[in-house]
XYZ file of C-alpha atoms in Angstrom:
427
model
C 7.352 -35.808 -12.784
C 10.973 -36.161 -11.675
C 13.201 -33.361 -13.004
C 15.555 -35.651 -14.802
C 12.722 -37.457 -16.586
C 11.094 -34.188 -17.590
C 14.416 -32.870 -18.895
C 15.049 -36.114 -20.795
C 11.659 -35.852 -22.485
C 12.221 -32.180 -23.338
C 15.727 -32.805 -24.736
C 14.595 -35.879 -26.701
C 11.657 -33.986 -28.151
C 13.893 -31.118 -29.178
C 16.376 -33.439 -30.842
C 13.949 -35.856 -32.457
C 10.693 -34.042 -33.272
C 11.762 -32.918 -36.765
C 13.003 -36.422 -37.636
C 9.739 -37.902 -36.276
C 7.544 -35.530 -38.285
C 9.733 -36.008 -41.365
C 9.616 -39.814 -41.199
C 5.915 -39.854 -40.439
C 5.176 -37.426 -43.272
C 7.054 -39.718 -45.658
C 5.032 -42.631 -44.251
C 1.589 -41.065 -44.267
C 1.950 -38.379 -46.938
C -0.119 -36.185 -44.593
C 1.596 -33.332 -42.701
C -1.179 -32.788 -40.198
C -1.500 -36.485 -39.424
C 2.292 -36.755 -39.058
C 2.297 -33.922 -36.517
C -0.616 -35.534 -34.589
C 1.185 -38.899 -34.504
C 4.386 -37.296 -33.222
C 2.424 -35.452 -30.569
C 0.705 -38.719 -29.549
C 4.142 -40.283 -29.122
C 5.182 -37.382 -26.930
C 2.089 -37.857 -24.750
C 2.917 -41.563 -24.477
C 6.401 -40.674 -23.276
C 5.017 -38.225 -20.675
C 2.775 -41.024 -19.368
C 5.265 -43.881 -19.578
C 8.747 -42.643 -18.782
C 8.083 -41.328 -15.271
C 6.694 -44.787 -14.366
C 8.849 -47.186 -16.409
C 12.027 -45.127 -16.614
C 13.844 -43.453 -19.472
C 14.406 -45.934 -22.341
C 17.964 -46.683 -23.538
C 17.231 -45.108 -26.959
C 14.642 -42.390 -26.340
C 14.501 -41.324 -29.987
C 13.812 -44.860 -31.189
C 11.179 -45.249 -28.472
C 9.311 -42.211 -29.730
C 9.568 -43.427 -33.327
C 8.223 -46.857 -32.359
C 5.350 -45.342 -30.379
C 4.412 -43.084 -33.297
C 4.698 -45.990 -35.774
C 2.363 -48.117 -33.671
C -0.161 -45.330 -33.599
C 0.106 -44.985 -37.338
C -0.253 -48.706 -37.949
C -3.274 -48.843 -35.655
C -4.800 -45.945 -37.522
C -4.175 -47.534 -40.894
C -5.649 -50.810 -39.691
C -8.759 -49.021 -38.385
C -9.106 -47.220 -41.688
C -8.527 -50.393 -43.581
C -11.038 -52.260 -41.439
C -13.627 -49.572 -42.062
C -12.951 -49.712 -45.812
C -13.347 -53.474 -45.861
C -16.526 -53.510 -43.881
C -17.993 -50.874 -46.190
C -16.951 -52.892 -49.147
C -18.479 -56.031 -47.713
C -21.754 -54.243 -47.216
C -21.612 -53.439 -50.922
C -20.814 -57.118 -51.601
C -18.169 -55.941 -53.971
C -14.918 -57.289 -52.515
C -13.169 -60.550 -52.173
C -12.450 -62.030 -48.790
C -8.864 -61.261 -47.837
C -6.799 -61.677 -44.744
C -6.454 -58.417 -42.819
C -2.707 -58.745 -42.269
C -2.093 -59.351 -45.970
C -3.910 -56.150 -46.892
C -2.186 -53.810 -44.398
C 0.746 -52.019 -45.977
C 4.171 -52.987 -44.773
C 4.639 -49.796 -42.766
C 7.477 -50.965 -40.567
C 9.863 -50.913 -43.497
C 8.848 -47.361 -44.259
C 9.673 -45.793 -40.897
C 13.275 -46.875 -40.523
C 15.455 -43.862 -39.915
C 16.398 -42.103 -43.110
C 18.939 -39.336 -42.746
C 17.410 -36.885 -45.150
C 13.839 -36.839 -43.876
C 14.361 -33.504 -42.150
C 15.890 -32.074 -45.325
C 12.820 -33.310 -47.210
C 10.669 -31.516 -44.618
C 12.610 -28.305 -45.239
C 12.140 -28.571 -48.961
C 8.432 -29.279 -48.466
C 8.139 -26.219 -46.169
C 9.715 -24.124 -48.948
C 7.095 -25.102 -51.493
C 6.559 -22.257 -54.077
C 2.835 -22.246 -53.318
C 3.603 -20.766 -49.896
C 4.505 -17.154 -49.133
C 7.999 -16.453 -47.752
C 6.455 -15.671 -44.354
C 4.547 -18.977 -44.339
C 7.635 -20.971 -45.355
C 9.635 -19.556 -42.481
C 6.867 -20.037 -39.925
C 6.131 -23.596 -41.062
C 9.851 -24.521 -40.975
C 10.351 -23.067 -37.527
C 7.324 -25.089 -36.349
C 8.150 -28.384 -38.051
C 11.935 -28.425 -38.096
C 12.929 -26.208 -35.181
C 10.062 -27.409 -33.012
C 9.171 -23.874 -31.881
C 5.758 -23.176 -30.393
C 3.393 -20.767 -32.112
C 4.031 -18.222 -29.334
C 7.832 -18.448 -29.852
C 7.475 -17.996 -33.568
C 5.119 -15.031 -33.022
C 7.734 -13.335 -30.832
C 10.400 -13.908 -33.449
C 8.293 -12.323 -36.181
C 6.993 -9.554 -33.903
C 3.527 -10.750 -34.816
C 0.383 -11.840 -33.013
C 0.149 -15.481 -31.895
C -3.295 -15.904 -33.517
C -2.064 -14.550 -36.844
C 0.971 -16.856 -36.815
C -1.168 -19.834 -35.899
C -3.493 -19.066 -38.807
C -0.526 -18.655 -41.122
C 0.799 -22.098 -40.231
C -2.644 -23.685 -40.590
C -3.189 -22.070 -44.035
C 0.278 -23.257 -45.125
C -0.453 -26.872 -44.188
C -3.880 -26.700 -45.801
C -2.372 -25.308 -48.995
C 0.160 -28.158 -49.134
C -2.527 -30.775 -48.465
C -4.886 -29.400 -51.120
C -2.007 -29.259 -53.665
C -1.022 -32.854 -52.785
C 2.516 -31.462 -52.406
C 5.177 -34.077 -53.006
C 7.363 -35.047 -50.013
C 10.147 -36.336 -52.187
C 13.291 -34.231 -52.672
C 12.816 -32.078 -55.780
C 15.286 -32.330 -58.603
C 16.513 -30.201 -61.490
C 14.956 -26.749 -61.963
C 12.453 -27.281 -59.173
C 15.258 -27.925 -56.666
C 17.178 -24.881 -57.917
C 14.102 -22.740 -57.565
C 13.641 -23.707 -53.939
C 17.305 -23.678 -52.958
C 17.510 -19.978 -51.905
C 14.489 -20.414 -49.617
C 15.876 -23.643 -48.177
C 19.180 -21.976 -47.405
C 17.299 -19.066 -45.815
C 15.320 -21.299 -43.476
C 18.395 -23.338 -42.525
C 20.067 -20.064 -41.600
C 16.950 -19.039 -39.755
C 17.108 -22.236 -37.678
C 20.765 -21.638 -36.927
C 20.108 -18.078 -35.839
C 17.279 -19.116 -33.569
C 19.717 -21.522 -31.909
C 22.673 -19.095 -31.878
C 20.673 -16.398 -30.053
C 17.361 -17.751 -28.828
C 14.449 -15.386 -29.319
C 13.066 -16.177 -25.871
C 13.669 -18.273 -22.796
C 16.462 -18.421 -20.230
C 19.232 -19.871 -22.343
C 21.424 -17.654 -24.570
C 21.765 -20.460 -27.093
C 19.962 -23.622 -28.220
C 22.722 -25.860 -29.496
C 20.245 -28.499 -30.596
C 19.079 -26.054 -33.272
C 22.581 -24.902 -34.281
C 23.719 -28.526 -34.580
C 20.705 -29.394 -36.671
C 21.231 -26.405 -38.968
C 24.882 -27.387 -39.522
C 23.846 -30.953 -40.276
C 21.324 -29.722 -42.836
C 23.889 -27.392 -44.368
C 26.376 -30.172 -44.780
C 23.700 -32.355 -46.415
C 22.827 -29.528 -48.763
C 26.495 -29.180 -49.733
C 26.536 -32.882 -50.606
C 23.262 -32.600 -52.497
C 24.307 -29.631 -54.704
C 28.137 -29.591 -54.610
C 28.483 -27.217 -57.548
C 26.583 -24.365 -55.883
C 29.008 -21.975 -54.171
C 26.474 -20.382 -51.871
C 25.617 -23.726 -50.285
C 29.278 -24.103 -49.325
C 29.237 -20.466 -48.183
C 26.297 -21.252 -45.917
C 28.020 -24.322 -44.495
C 31.208 -22.259 -43.912
C 29.287 -19.522 -42.159
C 27.507 -21.877 -39.788
C 30.605 -23.892 -38.984
C 32.662 -20.776 -38.236
C 30.017 -19.096 -36.088
C 29.261 -22.353 -34.208
C 32.993 -22.726 -33.440
C 32.548 -20.002 -30.744
C 29.726 -21.846 -28.937
C 31.745 -22.941 -25.861
C 33.073 -19.413 -25.348
C 29.766 -17.577 -25.772
C 28.539 -18.335 -22.240
C 30.336 -18.448 -18.913
C 30.143 -21.158 -16.283
C 26.941 -19.625 -14.975
C 25.352 -19.627 -18.438
C 25.675 -15.848 -18.861
C 26.325 -14.417 -22.331
C 29.978 -13.459 -23.096
C 30.624 -10.819 -25.780
C 33.016 -11.591 -28.655
C 35.833 -9.370 -27.332
C 35.715 -11.026 -23.907
C 35.606 -14.625 -25.137
C 38.374 -17.101 -24.293
C 39.462 -17.991 -27.815
C 41.167 -21.187 -26.621
C 37.624 -22.485 -26.212
C 36.813 -21.991 -29.887
C 36.354 -25.317 -31.648
C 39.404 -25.791 -33.939
C 37.762 -28.634 -35.922
C 34.699 -26.500 -36.791
C 37.026 -23.650 -37.823
C 38.962 -25.987 -40.125
C 35.719 -27.308 -41.635
C 34.390 -23.758 -42.040
C 37.564 -22.496 -43.752
C 37.599 -25.535 -46.020
C 33.950 -24.949 -47.023
C 34.710 -21.272 -47.628
C 37.616 -22.209 -49.829
C 35.300 -24.462 -51.877
C 32.794 -21.623 -52.208
C 35.495 -19.203 -53.365
C 36.943 -21.735 -55.818
C 33.527 -22.240 -57.405
C 32.852 -18.505 -57.427
C 36.149 -17.946 -59.255
C 34.664 -19.944 -62.196
C 32.161 -17.135 -62.724
C 29.378 -17.837 -60.239
C 28.357 -14.711 -58.303
C 29.425 -14.311 -54.700
C 26.437 -14.321 -52.394
C 25.555 -13.154 -48.896
C 26.480 -16.411 -47.159
C 29.918 -16.532 -48.694
C 30.509 -12.895 -47.764
C 29.329 -13.435 -44.202
C 31.537 -16.527 -43.994
C 34.467 -14.446 -45.201
C 33.753 -11.974 -42.378
C 33.511 -14.839 -39.841
C 36.799 -16.162 -41.125
C 38.521 -12.853 -40.209
C 37.414 -13.365 -36.636
C 38.412 -17.052 -36.688
C 41.942 -16.232 -37.890
C 42.570 -13.557 -35.228
C 44.434 -15.028 -32.265
C 43.164 -12.238 -29.999
C 40.373 -9.686 -30.210
C 42.991 -6.941 -30.641
C 44.395 -8.667 -33.736
C 41.049 -8.617 -35.577
C 41.308 -6.988 -38.959
C 38.304 -4.711 -38.560
C 39.096 -2.672 -41.688
C 38.925 -5.802 -43.811
C 35.636 -6.720 -42.093
C 34.225 -3.211 -42.753
C 35.111 -3.508 -46.425
C 33.390 -6.918 -46.592
C 30.270 -5.448 -44.976
C 30.299 -2.656 -47.570
C 30.272 -5.295 -50.294
C 27.551 -7.285 -48.436
C 25.419 -4.127 -48.203
C 25.595 -3.864 -51.961
C 24.937 -7.562 -52.651
C 22.252 -8.200 -49.998
C 21.013 -4.877 -48.583
C 18.900 -4.883 -45.471
C 18.597 -3.293 -42.036
C 20.347 -6.136 -40.219
C 23.333 -5.883 -42.573
C 23.436 -2.104 -41.944
C 23.473 -2.633 -38.161
C 26.375 -5.015 -38.472
C 28.111 -2.668 -40.920
C 27.768 0.090 -38.305
C 29.495 -2.177 -35.735
C 32.346 -2.909 -38.193
C 32.847 0.749 -39.118
C 32.707 1.707 -35.437
C 35.537 -0.720 -34.689
C 37.526 -0.122 -37.874
C 37.560 3.693 -37.665
C 35.815 5.200 -34.694
C 32.505 5.139 -32.847
C 31.198 8.181 -34.672
C 31.733 6.433 -38.049
C 29.589 3.592 -36.756
C 26.934 5.924 -35.386
C 26.796 7.666 -38.798
C 25.918 4.337 -40.457
C 23.397 3.585 -37.736
C 21.715 6.967 -37.973
C 20.772 6.266 -41.582
C 18.643 3.245 -40.563
C 14.986 4.123 -40.127
C 13.847 3.360 -36.556
C 10.734 1.655 -37.972
C 12.978 -1.052 -39.470
C 13.396 -2.483 -35.985
C 10.064 -1.752 -34.323
C 9.828 -3.963 -31.231
C 13.378 -5.326 -31.651
C 16.236 -4.745 -29.238
C 18.991 -4.958 -31.912
C 19.215 -1.280 -32.967
C 19.152 0.048 -29.361
C 21.713 -2.544 -28.317
C 24.222 -1.637 -31.004
C 23.613 2.094 -30.503
C 24.374 1.635 -26.830
C 27.691 -0.076 -27.628
C 28.751 2.667 -30.038
C 27.679 5.427 -27.625
C 29.730 3.768 -24.874
C 32.776 3.597 -27.131
C 32.252 7.283 -27.973
C 32.309 8.103 -24.233
C 28.662 9.175 -24.142
C 27.922 6.959 -21.167
C 24.575 8.415 -20.059
C 23.154 8.052 -23.572
C 24.636 4.553 -23.783
C 23.002 3.507 -20.513
C 19.585 4.695 -21.807
C 20.029 2.730 -25.030
C 21.055 -0.427 -23.211
C 18.054 -0.145 -20.910
C 15.796 0.365 -23.918
C 17.252 -2.738 -25.569
C 16.848 -4.758 -22.344
C 13.154 -3.823 -22.251
C 12.658 -5.161 -25.790
C 14.382 -8.589 -25.621
C 12.518 -11.740 -24.523
C 15.707 -13.663 -23.765
C 16.580 -13.596 -20.062
C 20.338 -14.073 -20.580
C 20.452 -11.287 -23.107
C 18.451 -9.003 -20.876
C 20.831 -9.640 -18.032
C 23.797 -8.815 -20.268
C 22.209 -5.565 -21.474
C 21.249 -4.457 -17.969
C 24.799 -5.164 -16.854
C 26.163 -2.941 -19.610
C 23.663 -0.256 -18.649
C 24.937 -0.333 -15.097
C 28.558 -0.166 -16.258
C 27.736 2.888 -18.411
C 25.942 4.521 -15.467
C 28.989 4.013 -13.284
C 31.232 5.577 -15.925
C 28.809 8.515 -16.251
C 28.800 9.018 -12.437
C 32.608 9.053 -12.319
C 32.755 11.700 -15.003
C 30.161 13.825 -13.178
């Protein structure tokens, strides 16, 4: 297959698979069948596009192919039902076309199908782990192996988790419609969590050669904006939107021309997206205005407030790290967790000194990050800032051995080599 055609299919699938599955689930009311139909459309593209060329509207082509498969399936099912009924001599003679549902009208693009899919994946019958795995599969389009790496779990176990989740939804006849009222409120936290999960997977890909997957960050922002429209009185929804917009504003500066990762301090801030920053700050202002009416400030709003401190700094040196450290202290109280503590260590290390950051880091149990590179990576940075270059090099190499992302591994190995050079100079 020609490279450009293969790339076109890959990019189209990444961009359209969630919409396909969402639309087909709405059409068939069957999650498994929807996934099968979407996969059939992908196979058709793999067979057709290398021969006939890439269609003008690849997403619409996939949708049409999937719809035809669905219609054919319904017709076969309907034909079987009719023949069975005729054998029982218990039906009237009807024209086949009159009895086939008008499916075409049901598969027109509807903007919120992916959001419906997220709400369905966050059904209260599912465990939090199943919700996250199912969403990453259906909405982010990750393979079972990629999800397993993200959860530090076995591929078989994750595959079984996804299968059980779909079976649970099917047996419960889970409704694909957007929930309302108390049911929507009950699922909102989980929906926001999986939208953030999708964004994070795109912002720093778990595996692969690319540092980022902008298709996922773009989709997460789109979903966050839709959520903000859906529940405009909920401050945390605006906090989530603000956080994603502000973080995504750095996208163009996070990799160099060769695709290598660029750390925050080294980024060319003229490349930061001013429109996304304005949108993020506006969303944060909405969140803070609603919170001022008595609604509690949540983790997304706090993280957005931290991101806003970076966005407002014209240079890395102008960053108000003490304000950021104070915000992380509040976040650690509001939403405690090992990842927050790691980021708090970074903030304290920059606001005061490296030893202050290491003191925060040392209180985190190693087991909290078993198999993850995050703790070793941050420890390496703080050790380097403390002038302990040999120890820093060892931590960076440990972190590099634990990441599955090639770009991140290259960055960490480069920092290890820098630390080793500093250590050699100092004898």
